[in-house]
Every structure is written in C-alpha cells, then in structure tokens.
Coordinates of C-alpha atoms and ligand atoms in Angstrom, one line a residue:
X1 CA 96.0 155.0 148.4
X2 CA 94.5 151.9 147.4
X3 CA 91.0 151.6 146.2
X4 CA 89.4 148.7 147.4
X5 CA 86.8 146.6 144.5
X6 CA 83.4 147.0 146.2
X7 CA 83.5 143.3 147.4
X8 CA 86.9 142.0 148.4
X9 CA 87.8 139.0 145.8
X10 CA 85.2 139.6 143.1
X11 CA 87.0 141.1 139.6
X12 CA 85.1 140.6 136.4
X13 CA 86.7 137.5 135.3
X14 CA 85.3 135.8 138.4
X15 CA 81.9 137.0 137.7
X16 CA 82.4 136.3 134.2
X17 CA 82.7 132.7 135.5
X18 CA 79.9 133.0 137.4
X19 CA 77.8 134.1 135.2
X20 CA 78.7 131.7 132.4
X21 CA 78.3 128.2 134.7
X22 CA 75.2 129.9 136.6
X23 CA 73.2 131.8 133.8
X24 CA 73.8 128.7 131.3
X25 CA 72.5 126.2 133.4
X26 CA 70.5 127.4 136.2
X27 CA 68.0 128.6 133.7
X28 CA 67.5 125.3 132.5
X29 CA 66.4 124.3 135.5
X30 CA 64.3 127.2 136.6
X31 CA 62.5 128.0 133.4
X32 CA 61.5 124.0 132.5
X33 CA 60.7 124.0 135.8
X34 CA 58.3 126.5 135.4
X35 CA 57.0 126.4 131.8
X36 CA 54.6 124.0 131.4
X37 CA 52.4 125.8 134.2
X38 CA 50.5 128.3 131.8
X39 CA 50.1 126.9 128.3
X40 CA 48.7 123.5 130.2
X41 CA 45.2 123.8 128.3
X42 CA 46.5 124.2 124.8
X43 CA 49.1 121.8 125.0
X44 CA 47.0 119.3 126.2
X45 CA 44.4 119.7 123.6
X46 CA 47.3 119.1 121.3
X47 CA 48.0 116.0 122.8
X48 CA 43.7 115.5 122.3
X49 CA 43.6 116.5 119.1
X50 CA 47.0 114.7 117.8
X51 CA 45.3 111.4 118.8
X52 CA 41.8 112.3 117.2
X53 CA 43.8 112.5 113.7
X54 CA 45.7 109.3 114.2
X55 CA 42.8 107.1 115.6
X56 CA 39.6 109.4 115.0
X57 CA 38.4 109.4 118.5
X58 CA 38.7 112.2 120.9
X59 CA 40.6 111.0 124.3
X60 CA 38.6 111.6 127.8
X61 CA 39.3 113.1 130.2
X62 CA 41.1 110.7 132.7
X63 CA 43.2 109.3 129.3
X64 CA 44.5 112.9 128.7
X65 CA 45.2 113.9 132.5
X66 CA 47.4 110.3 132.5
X67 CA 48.9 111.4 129.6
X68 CA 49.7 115.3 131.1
X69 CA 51.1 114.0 134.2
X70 CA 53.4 111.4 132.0
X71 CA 55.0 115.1 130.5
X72 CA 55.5 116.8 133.5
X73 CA 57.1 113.8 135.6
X74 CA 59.1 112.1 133.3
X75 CA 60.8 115.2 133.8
X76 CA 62.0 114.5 137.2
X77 CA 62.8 110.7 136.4
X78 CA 65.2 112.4 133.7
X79 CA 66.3 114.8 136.8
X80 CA 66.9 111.8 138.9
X81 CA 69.3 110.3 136.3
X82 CA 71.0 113.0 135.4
X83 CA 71.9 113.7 139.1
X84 CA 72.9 110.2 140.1
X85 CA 75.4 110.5 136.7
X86 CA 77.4 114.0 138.4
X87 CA 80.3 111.9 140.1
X88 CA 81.1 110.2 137.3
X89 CA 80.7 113.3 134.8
X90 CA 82.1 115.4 137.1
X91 CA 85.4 113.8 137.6
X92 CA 85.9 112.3 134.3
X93 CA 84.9 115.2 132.3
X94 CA 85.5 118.3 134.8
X95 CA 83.3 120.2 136.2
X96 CA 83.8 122.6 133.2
X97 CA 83.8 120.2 130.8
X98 CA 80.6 118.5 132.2
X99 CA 79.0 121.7 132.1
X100 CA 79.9 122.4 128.3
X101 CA 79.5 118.8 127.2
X102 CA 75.5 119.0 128.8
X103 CA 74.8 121.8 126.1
X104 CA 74.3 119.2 123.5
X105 CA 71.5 117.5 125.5
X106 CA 69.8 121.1 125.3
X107 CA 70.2 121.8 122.1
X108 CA 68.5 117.8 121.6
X109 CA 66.2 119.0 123.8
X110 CA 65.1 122.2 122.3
X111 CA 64.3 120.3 118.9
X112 CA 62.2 117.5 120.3
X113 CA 60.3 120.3 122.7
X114 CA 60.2 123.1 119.6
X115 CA 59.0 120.4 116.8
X116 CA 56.6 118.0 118.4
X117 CA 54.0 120.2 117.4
X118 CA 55.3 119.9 113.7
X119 CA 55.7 117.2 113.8
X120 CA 52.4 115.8 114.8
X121 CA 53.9 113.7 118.0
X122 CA 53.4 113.9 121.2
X123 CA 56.3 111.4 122.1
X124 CA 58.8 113.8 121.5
X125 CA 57.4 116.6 124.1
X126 CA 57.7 113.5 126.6
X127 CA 61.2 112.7 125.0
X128 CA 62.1 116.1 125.3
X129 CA 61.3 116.7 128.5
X130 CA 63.1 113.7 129.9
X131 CA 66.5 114.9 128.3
X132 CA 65.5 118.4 129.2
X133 CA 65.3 116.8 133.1
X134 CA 68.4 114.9 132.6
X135 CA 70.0 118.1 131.6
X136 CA 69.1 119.7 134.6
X137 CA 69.5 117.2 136.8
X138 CA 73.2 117.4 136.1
X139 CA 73.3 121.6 136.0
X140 CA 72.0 120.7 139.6
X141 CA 75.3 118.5 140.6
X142 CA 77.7 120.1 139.0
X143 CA 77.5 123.8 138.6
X144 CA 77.4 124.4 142.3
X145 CA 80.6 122.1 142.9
X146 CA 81.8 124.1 140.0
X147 CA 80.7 127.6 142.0
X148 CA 81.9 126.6 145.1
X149 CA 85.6 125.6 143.9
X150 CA 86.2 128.8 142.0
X151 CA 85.0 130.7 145.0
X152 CA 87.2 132.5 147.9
X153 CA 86.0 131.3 151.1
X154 CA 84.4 134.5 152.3
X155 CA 82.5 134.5 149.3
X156 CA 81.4 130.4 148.7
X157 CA 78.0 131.4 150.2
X158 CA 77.0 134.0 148.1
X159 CA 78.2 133.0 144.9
X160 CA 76.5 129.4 145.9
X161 CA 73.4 131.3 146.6
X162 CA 73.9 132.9 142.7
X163 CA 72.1 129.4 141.5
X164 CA 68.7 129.2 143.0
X165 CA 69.0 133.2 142.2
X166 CA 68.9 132.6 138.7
X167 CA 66.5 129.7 139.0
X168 CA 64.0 131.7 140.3
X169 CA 64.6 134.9 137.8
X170 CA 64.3 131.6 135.1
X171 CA 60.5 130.3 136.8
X172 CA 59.5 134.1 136.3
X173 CA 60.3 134.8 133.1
X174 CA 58.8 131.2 132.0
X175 CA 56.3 132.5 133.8
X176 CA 55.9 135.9 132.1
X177 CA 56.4 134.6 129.0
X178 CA 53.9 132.7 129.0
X179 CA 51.1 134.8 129.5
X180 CA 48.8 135.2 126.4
X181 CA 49.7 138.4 124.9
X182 CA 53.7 136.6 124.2
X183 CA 54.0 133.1 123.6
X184 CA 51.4 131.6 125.4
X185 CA 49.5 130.9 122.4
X186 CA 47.9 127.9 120.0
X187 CA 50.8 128.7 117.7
X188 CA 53.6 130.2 119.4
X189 CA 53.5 127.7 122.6
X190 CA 56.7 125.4 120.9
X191 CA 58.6 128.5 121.0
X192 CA 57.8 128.9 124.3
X193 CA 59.7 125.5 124.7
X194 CA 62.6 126.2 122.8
X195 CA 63.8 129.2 124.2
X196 CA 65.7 126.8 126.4
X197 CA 67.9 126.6 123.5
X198 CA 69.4 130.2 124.3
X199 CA 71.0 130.2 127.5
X200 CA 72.8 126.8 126.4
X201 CA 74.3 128.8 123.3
X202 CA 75.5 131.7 125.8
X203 CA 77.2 129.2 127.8
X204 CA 79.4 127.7 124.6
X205 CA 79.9 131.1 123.8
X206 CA 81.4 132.6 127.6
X207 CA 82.5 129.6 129.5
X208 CA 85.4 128.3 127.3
X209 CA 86.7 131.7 128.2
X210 CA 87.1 130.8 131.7
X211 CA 89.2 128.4 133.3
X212 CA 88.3 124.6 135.0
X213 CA 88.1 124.5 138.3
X214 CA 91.9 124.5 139.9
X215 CA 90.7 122.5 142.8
X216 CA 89.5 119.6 139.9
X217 CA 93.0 120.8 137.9
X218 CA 95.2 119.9 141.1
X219 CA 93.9 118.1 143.4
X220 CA 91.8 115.3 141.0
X221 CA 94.6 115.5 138.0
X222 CA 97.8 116.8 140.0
X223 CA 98.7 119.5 137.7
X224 CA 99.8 121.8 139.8
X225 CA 101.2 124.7 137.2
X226 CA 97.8 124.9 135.5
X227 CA 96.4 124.9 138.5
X228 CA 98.0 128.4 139.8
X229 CA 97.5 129.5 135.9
X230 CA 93.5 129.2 137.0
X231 CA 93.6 130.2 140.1
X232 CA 95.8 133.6 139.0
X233 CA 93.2 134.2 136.3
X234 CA 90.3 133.6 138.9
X235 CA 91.6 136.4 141.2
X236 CA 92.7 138.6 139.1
X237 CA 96.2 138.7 140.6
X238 CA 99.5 136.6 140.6
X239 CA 99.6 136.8 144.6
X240 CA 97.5 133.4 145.2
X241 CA 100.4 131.7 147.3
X242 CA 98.2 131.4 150.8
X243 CA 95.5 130.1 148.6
X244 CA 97.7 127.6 146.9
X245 CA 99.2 126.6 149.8
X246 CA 95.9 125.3 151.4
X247 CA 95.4 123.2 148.4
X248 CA 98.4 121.9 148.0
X249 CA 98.2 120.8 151.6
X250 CA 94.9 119.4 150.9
X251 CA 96.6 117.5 147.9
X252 CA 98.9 115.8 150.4
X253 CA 96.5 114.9 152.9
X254 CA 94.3 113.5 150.0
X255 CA 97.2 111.1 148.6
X256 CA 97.7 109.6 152.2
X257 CA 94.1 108.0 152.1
X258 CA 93.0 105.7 149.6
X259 CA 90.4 107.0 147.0
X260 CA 86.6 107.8 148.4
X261 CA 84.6 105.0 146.5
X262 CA 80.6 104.9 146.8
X263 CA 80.5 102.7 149.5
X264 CA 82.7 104.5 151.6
X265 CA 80.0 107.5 151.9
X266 CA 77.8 105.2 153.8
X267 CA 80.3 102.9 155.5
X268 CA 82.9 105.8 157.2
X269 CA 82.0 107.4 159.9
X270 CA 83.1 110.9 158.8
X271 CA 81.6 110.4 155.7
X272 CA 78.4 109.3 156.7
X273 CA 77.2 112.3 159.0
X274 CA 77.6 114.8 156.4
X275 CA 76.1 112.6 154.2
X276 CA 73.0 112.5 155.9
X277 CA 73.4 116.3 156.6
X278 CA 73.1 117.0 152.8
X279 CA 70.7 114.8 151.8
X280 CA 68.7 115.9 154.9
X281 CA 68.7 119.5 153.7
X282 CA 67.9 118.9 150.1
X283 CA 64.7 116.7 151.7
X284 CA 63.8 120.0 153.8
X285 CA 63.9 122.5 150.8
X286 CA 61.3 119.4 148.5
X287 CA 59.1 118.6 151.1
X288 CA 58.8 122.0 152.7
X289 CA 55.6 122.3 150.9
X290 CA 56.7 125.0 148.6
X291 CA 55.5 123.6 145.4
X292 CA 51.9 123.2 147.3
X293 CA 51.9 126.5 148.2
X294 CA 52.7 128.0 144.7
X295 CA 50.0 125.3 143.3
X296 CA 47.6 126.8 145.7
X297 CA 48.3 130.6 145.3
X298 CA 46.2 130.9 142.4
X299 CA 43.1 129.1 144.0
X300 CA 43.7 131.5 147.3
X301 CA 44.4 135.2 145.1
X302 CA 40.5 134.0 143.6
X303 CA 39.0 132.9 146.6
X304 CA 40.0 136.5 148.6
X305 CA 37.9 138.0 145.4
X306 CA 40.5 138.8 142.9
X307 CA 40.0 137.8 139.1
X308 CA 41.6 135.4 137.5
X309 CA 43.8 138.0 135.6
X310 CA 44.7 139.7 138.5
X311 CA 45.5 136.4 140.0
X312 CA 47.4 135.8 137.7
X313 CA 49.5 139.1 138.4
X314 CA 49.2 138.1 141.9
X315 CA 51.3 134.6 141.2
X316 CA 53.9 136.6 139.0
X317 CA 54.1 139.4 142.3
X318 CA 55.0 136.1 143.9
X319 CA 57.6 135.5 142.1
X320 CA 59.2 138.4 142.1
X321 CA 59.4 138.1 146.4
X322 CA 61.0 135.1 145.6
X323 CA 63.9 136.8 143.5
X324 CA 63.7 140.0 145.5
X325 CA 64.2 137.7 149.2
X326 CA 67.1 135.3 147.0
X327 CA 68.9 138.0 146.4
X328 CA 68.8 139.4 150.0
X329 CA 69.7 136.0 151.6
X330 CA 72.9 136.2 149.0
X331 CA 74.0 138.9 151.2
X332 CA 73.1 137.6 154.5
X333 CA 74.0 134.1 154.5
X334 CA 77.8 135.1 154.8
X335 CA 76.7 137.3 157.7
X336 CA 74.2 135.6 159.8
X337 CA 75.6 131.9 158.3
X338 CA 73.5 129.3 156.6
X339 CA 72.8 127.3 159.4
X340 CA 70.6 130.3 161.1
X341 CA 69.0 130.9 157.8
X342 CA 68.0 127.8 157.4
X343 CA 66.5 128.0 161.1
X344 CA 64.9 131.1 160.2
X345 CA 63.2 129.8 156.9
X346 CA 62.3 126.8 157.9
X347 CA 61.2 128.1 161.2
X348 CA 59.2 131.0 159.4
X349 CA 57.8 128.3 156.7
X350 CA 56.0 126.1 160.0
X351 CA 54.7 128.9 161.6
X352 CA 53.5 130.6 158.3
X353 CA 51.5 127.6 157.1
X354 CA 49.7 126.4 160.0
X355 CA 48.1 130.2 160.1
X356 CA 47.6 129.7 156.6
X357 CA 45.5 126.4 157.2
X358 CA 43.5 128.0 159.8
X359 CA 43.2 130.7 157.5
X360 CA 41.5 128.5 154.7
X361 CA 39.6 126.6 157.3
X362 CA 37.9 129.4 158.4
X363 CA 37.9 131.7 155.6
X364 CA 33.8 131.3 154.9
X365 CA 33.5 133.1 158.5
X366 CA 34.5 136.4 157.9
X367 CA 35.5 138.4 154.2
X368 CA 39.3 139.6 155.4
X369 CA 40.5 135.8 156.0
X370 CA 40.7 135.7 152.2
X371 CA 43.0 138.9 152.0
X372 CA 45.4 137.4 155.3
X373 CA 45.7 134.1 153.5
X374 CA 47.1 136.3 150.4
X375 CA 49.9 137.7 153.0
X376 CA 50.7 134.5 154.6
X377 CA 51.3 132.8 150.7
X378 CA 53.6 135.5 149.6
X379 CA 55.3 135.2 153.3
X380 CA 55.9 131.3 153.0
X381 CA 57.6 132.2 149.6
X382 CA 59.9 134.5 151.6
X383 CA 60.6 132.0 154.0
X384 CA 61.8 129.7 151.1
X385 CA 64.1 132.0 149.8
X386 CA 65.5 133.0 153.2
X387 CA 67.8 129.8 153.2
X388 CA 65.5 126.6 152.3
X389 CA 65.4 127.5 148.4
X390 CA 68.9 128.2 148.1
X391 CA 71.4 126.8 150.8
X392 CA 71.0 122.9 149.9
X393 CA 72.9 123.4 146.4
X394 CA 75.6 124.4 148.2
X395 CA 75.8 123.2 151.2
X396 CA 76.7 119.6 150.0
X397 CA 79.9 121.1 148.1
X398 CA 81.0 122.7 151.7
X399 CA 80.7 119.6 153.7
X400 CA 82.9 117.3 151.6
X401 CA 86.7 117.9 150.7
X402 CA 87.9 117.0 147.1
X403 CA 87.6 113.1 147.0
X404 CA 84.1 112.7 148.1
X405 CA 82.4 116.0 147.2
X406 CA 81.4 114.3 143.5
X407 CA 80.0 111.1 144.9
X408 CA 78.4 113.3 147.9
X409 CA 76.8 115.7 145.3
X410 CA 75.6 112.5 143.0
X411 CA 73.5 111.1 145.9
X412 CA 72.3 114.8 147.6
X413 CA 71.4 116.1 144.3
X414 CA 70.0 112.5 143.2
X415 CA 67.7 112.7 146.7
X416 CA 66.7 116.1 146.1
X417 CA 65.0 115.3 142.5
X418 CA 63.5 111.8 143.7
X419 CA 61.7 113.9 146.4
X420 CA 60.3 116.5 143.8
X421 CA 59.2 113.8 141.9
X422 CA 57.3 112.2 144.3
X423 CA 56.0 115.4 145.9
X424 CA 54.7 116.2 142.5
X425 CA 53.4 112.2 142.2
X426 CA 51.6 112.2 145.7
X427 CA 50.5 115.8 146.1
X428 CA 47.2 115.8 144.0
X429 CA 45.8 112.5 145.7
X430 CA 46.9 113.4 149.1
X431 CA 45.0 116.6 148.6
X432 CA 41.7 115.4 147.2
X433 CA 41.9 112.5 150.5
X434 CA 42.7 114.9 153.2
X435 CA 42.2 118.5 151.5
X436 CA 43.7 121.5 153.6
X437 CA 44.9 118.9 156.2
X438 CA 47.4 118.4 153.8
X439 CA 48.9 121.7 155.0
X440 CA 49.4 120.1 158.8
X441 CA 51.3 117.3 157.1
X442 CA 54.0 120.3 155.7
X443 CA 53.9 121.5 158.9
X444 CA 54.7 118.4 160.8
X445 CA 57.7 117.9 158.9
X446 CA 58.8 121.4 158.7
X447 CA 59.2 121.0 162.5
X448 CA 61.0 117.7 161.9
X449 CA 63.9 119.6 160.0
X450 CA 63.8 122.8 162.1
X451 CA 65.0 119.8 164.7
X452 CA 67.1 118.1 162.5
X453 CA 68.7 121.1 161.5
X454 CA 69.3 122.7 165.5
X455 CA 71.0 120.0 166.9
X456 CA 73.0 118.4 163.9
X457 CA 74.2 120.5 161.3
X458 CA 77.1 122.5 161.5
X459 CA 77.7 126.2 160.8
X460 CA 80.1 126.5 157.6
X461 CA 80.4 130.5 156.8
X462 CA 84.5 131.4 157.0
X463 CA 85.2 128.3 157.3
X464 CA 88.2 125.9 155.1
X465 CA 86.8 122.7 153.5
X466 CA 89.4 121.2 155.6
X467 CA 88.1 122.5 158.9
X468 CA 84.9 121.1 158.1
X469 CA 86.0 118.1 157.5
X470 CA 88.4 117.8 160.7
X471 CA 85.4 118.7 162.3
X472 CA 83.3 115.8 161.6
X473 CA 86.7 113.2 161.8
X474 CA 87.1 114.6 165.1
X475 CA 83.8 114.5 166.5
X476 CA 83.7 111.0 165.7
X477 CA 79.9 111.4 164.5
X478 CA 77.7 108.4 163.8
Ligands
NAG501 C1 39.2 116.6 123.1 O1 38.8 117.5 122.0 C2 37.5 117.5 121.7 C3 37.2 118.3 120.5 O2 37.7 119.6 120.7 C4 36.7 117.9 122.9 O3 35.3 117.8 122.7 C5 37.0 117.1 124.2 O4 36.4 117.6 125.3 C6 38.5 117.1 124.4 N1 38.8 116.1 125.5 C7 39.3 116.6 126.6 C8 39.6 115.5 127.7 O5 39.5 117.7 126.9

C-alpha cells in the first residue's frame, strides 16, 4: 500500500523552500508595513525634540506632520524603486540569489532604523526606511516569481497565496508588538524597528540550503543537468521526467523567438493583454480602499462606544480575520480558481462599503449603527483576504512564460507600489474635502474592477504557463 503525503507534491524540502523565500522576505514587507502605526506619538516627539536640541526651538505642528509623512512615504518611493529593479535583479542575479543578495539592504536598514535614536538624527529613520522600502519592493517582485517556479502546477496558487499570508501574520505581530506593555515605548521603540533584522538572518541561514529556481537554471542559463538536480531535490523524488519535459519544451519554443525586451511588453499584442491584466489587478488590491478602512477602524470601534483600549483590541481582532480568511483563501483558490475569488472579494468589498457609508452617515440616528458598522469593517477585511490581498502577487508570475515574467513582474509590482504611495499621499486630503463620501469613491471603483475583472481576465487554476500563454497568442487580444 502506498501512503499518500497529505497534499500530493508537498515534502519538507519544498516547504523548507517555502518557508525560507516567504518567511525571510514577506515579513519585511508586512511588519514595515505595519510598524510605524502605533509608536507614531513618541517617534514623532523624537523628531520634535531632536530639532529643539540642535536649533533650540520646538517644531509646530504642521512642520512635524510634514516631516511624519516624509518617514512613512519615502518608504513607498523606496518600494517603487526596488520593484522597477526585479527584471534586472531577477535575471542577472537569480531569483535566489536576488533574494539572498537583498539581506544586506536589511541588515543596512536595521542599523539606520535601530540607531537613529542614538544617534541623535532623524535622517537616518527617513534613510532607513527608504532602503527598508527598496528592500521590500524587490521581496514583492521576486519571491513570488521565485514561489511560483518551484511550485507544481496544482499547487502555484496556494503556495503563491503563502506571501500575503505571511504579510499579514507580519502587520499583526508589528502590530502586537507594539502595544505598550512590549516595545512600544520612549526607550524600546528602535528595537521595535530593528527586529526587521531577524527574519533577514533566518533567510541566510535556510535558503542557501535550497536550490535556485530550475525554471531560471534552464530555461534563462540553459543548464539543463542542474536543472533536473533542483527540480529532483524540489519533489523529493528522481521521477520528474513529465515535468522536465514541459520545460524543456518551453526551452525550445523560447529559443525560436528573439529575447522579450521592455518595449516588447507594451508593443506585442500577446504581451500587452496580460500586461494590462496584471497591472490591472495589483490597481484593484491598492485602491480597493483597504488601507482606508483599516485607517478608519479605530475611529469606528470608538464611535460604536468602545474604549480606546478595547479599540485597540478591536484593530488587532481585525487582524487576525485577515490571517484567519488568508489562510482559507490558500485552500480555495485552487478549488473555486482565482478569477472567482477575485469576483467574490471584490464583489463582497463594493457591496460591504457602500452599507458601511450609509452606516456612518446615519449612525447619529439610532445607537446599534455604531455596532453594524463594527461588522461591516471586519467584513471588508474578509473580503480583502478572499482574493484581492493575495492573488495579484501571483497572478503576474502565471500570465507570463519565462522570457517576459521578470520584465512583467518589474512593471506589475512597480504599479502596485506607486498606487500605495499615492493612496497613502491623496487619502488624508481627499477625506478632510469630501469626508465619508470618500467611501462612494472606493466603491465606484470597486465596481470598475469587478468589470474589468468579469469580462477580461482569464481563469489560470490547473493550468501550464504555456496554455496561458497560447491562450492569449491565440485570442489575438488587443
Ligand atoms: C514639541 O515638543 C514640545 C515640548 O515637549 C511641545 O510643547 C510641543 O507641543 C511639541 N510640538 C508638537 C508639534 O507636538
């Protein structure tokens, strides 16, 4: 009898892989991401108080506020970078050897971020966080190319999925840990920043263990021996001849075209569609409204009468839905397919938010409007993680074959980071002009998407990167 591993095609050194490229980068990007939300106050006094001992005058307010909002968005500008630099990194370097190179720019990071207090400067928290951004602007790019090319087929989807799962564990425990009692603190707040240091260290500790990608090995250097020798130690068995096969006869197909250069991802026809798809998707998941909504949780939990502690609890509970539906949507989106999760979510998300507007429009009327508007947060958040938060990283890796996927990933990626940072640019302003309206604007182009997404993107679950591609050379799309 033969005993069957719980999920056909996972072994431990898979999820060894797996867990070295997501945990060490994916947490970059989900704890800085979250990190500055709770010690705001004290690091900002820092920045007040830094300045009083250099010039002997106290900054006011609007000075200080200019100089926050320099921290937190020079991250995404650093984001932007580092995402427009994965094609090049990507193919020169590897995807591995990207991965493992982009540890130093942590470990740069950390000492800026952990000594600026120290130090007396505020100029290295805003250095820090761009290389910080930078950093995980390129996690971003490459480690779900790396994910998807180590994957089986039936499985691309959920191990995809595996890195908005660990970015949303990483915003809780930033999150967690920096609640008073731990290190959100006058003193221990740079420690807070630094522990950004320690995923990077597991990473150069687990993932020279595992192998490069063999799609990169064979079809972008044309070794084909070393190319078997990963994909044998990838499986977990020396039988990966139907496997090799489809590369191989990717390999061929790739040397009968010339190389994919940038401009050919806007000029070809078949290039250009999934292009759009990608870039399309990564739009949806920024300006879904989700940052908004997790901005205006807190405001909401107080309003339906709970204190700000238990607010604050409220927020984390939040969280926690987030990682609880991530992990649920692993599992479904190689059932019910990513293009019907992102129908649901995005679906769910326009519905959800224009009951949560009424909600706040009217919640003076009547007591238990407050308590719905609680439900309808923690139910947009669900939404997100239904397919929005997670399917974009991936999806770009799924529409491309070998020679474009970089340069694809470069501008989707690229895209998805300009959008946060304006989001995070324009939000604040739009919603001191227009105030709850600003919820109708979501909405407006959540619908657009929910479109966008019916009538042009394709379904990709079982599917071969060369049967996606076919499809779109066939279809002759425009
Ligand atoms: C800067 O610090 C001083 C002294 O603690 C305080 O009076 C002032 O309000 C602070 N400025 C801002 C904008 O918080």
């Amino acid at each position: 009898m033969v005993i069957k591993p719980p999920v056909q095609g996972l072994n431990g050194r898979l999820a060894l892989a797996i867990a070295a490229a997501a945990f060490g980068s994916a947490f970059q990007h989900g704890y800085n991401t979250g990190v500055l939300n709770a010690p705001e106050k004290l690091i900002s006094q820092f920045i007040n108080t830094t300045v009083h001992e250099r010039t002997g005058s106290y900054l006011d307010e609007g000075t200080l506020g200019l100089k926050w909002s320099i921290v937190i968005s020079i991250y995404c500008v650093g984001g932007v970078i580092g995402a427009l630099l994965t094609g090049i990194i990507a193919d020169k370097l590897g995807r591995k050897g990207g991965l493992l190179w982009n540890n130093v720019t942590v470990l740069i990071a950390a000492v800026l971020l952990g000594f600026a207090k120290a130090a007396g400067s505020y100029e290295m928290l805003i250095a820090g966080r761009f290389v910080i951004g930078f950093n995980n602007g390129l996690n971003a790019g490459l480690t779900p190319m790396y994910l998807s090319e180590i994957s089986p087929m039936h499985l691309r989807g959920s191990i995809g999925t595996v890195y908005q799962l660990v970015v949303v564990i990483s915003i809780l425990v930033s999150q967690i840990l920096g609640l008073e009692p731990l290190l959100g603190t006058e003193t221990r707040w740079p420690w807070l920043l630094a522990v950004t240091a320690l995923p990077a260290i597991f990473q150069l500790a687990t993932l020279p263990l595992c192998p490069e990608s063999p799609k990169f090995i064979l079809l972008n250097q044309g070794k084909e021996i070393e190319a078997q020798k990963s994909l044998t130690w990838l499986r977990g068995t020396i039988e990966v001849h139907d496997e090799l096969d489809d590369m191989r006869a990717e390999y061929e197909a790739m040397k009968l075209v010339s190389r994919v250069n940038l401009k050919d991802m806007f000029t070809s026809a078949s290039l250009r569609m999934p292009l759009v798809i990608a870039c399309m998707m990564m739009l949806a998941q920024q300006l879904s409204g989700i940052n908004a909504v997790i901005f205006f949780s807190t405001k909401i939990f107080e309003s339906a009468g709970l204190d700000t502690l238990t607010s604050q609890y409220a927020t984390l509970g939040m969280g926690a839905m987030n990682v609880a539906m991530t992990l649920i949507s692993l599992v479904l989106v190689e059932k019910s397919g990513r293009k019907t999760l992102m129908l649901v979510g995005l679906g769910g998300m326009f519905i959800d938010v224009i009951l949560l507007f009424l909600c706040i429009k009217f919640q003076d009327s009547a007591a238990w409007i407050s308590y719905v508007s609680i439900i309808f947060v923690i139910l947009f958040v669900v939404m997100f993680a239904t397919g929005p938060g997670s399917i974009p990283w991936f999806l770009v890796s799924e529409l491309f074959s070998q020679g474009a996927r970089s340069h694809a990933t470069s501008i989707a990626v690229g895209v998805n980071w300009s959008a946060n940072f304006i989001v995070g640019l324009t939000f604040s302003p739009l919603l001191i002009a227009i105030g709850p309206y600003v919820f109708l604007v979501f909405a407006t182009i959540l619908g657009l998407f929910w479109l966008f997404t019916f009538f042009k993107v394709p379904e990709t679950k079982n599917k071969t990167i060369e049967e996606i591609s076919a499809f779109f050379r066939q279809r002759g799309y425009n």
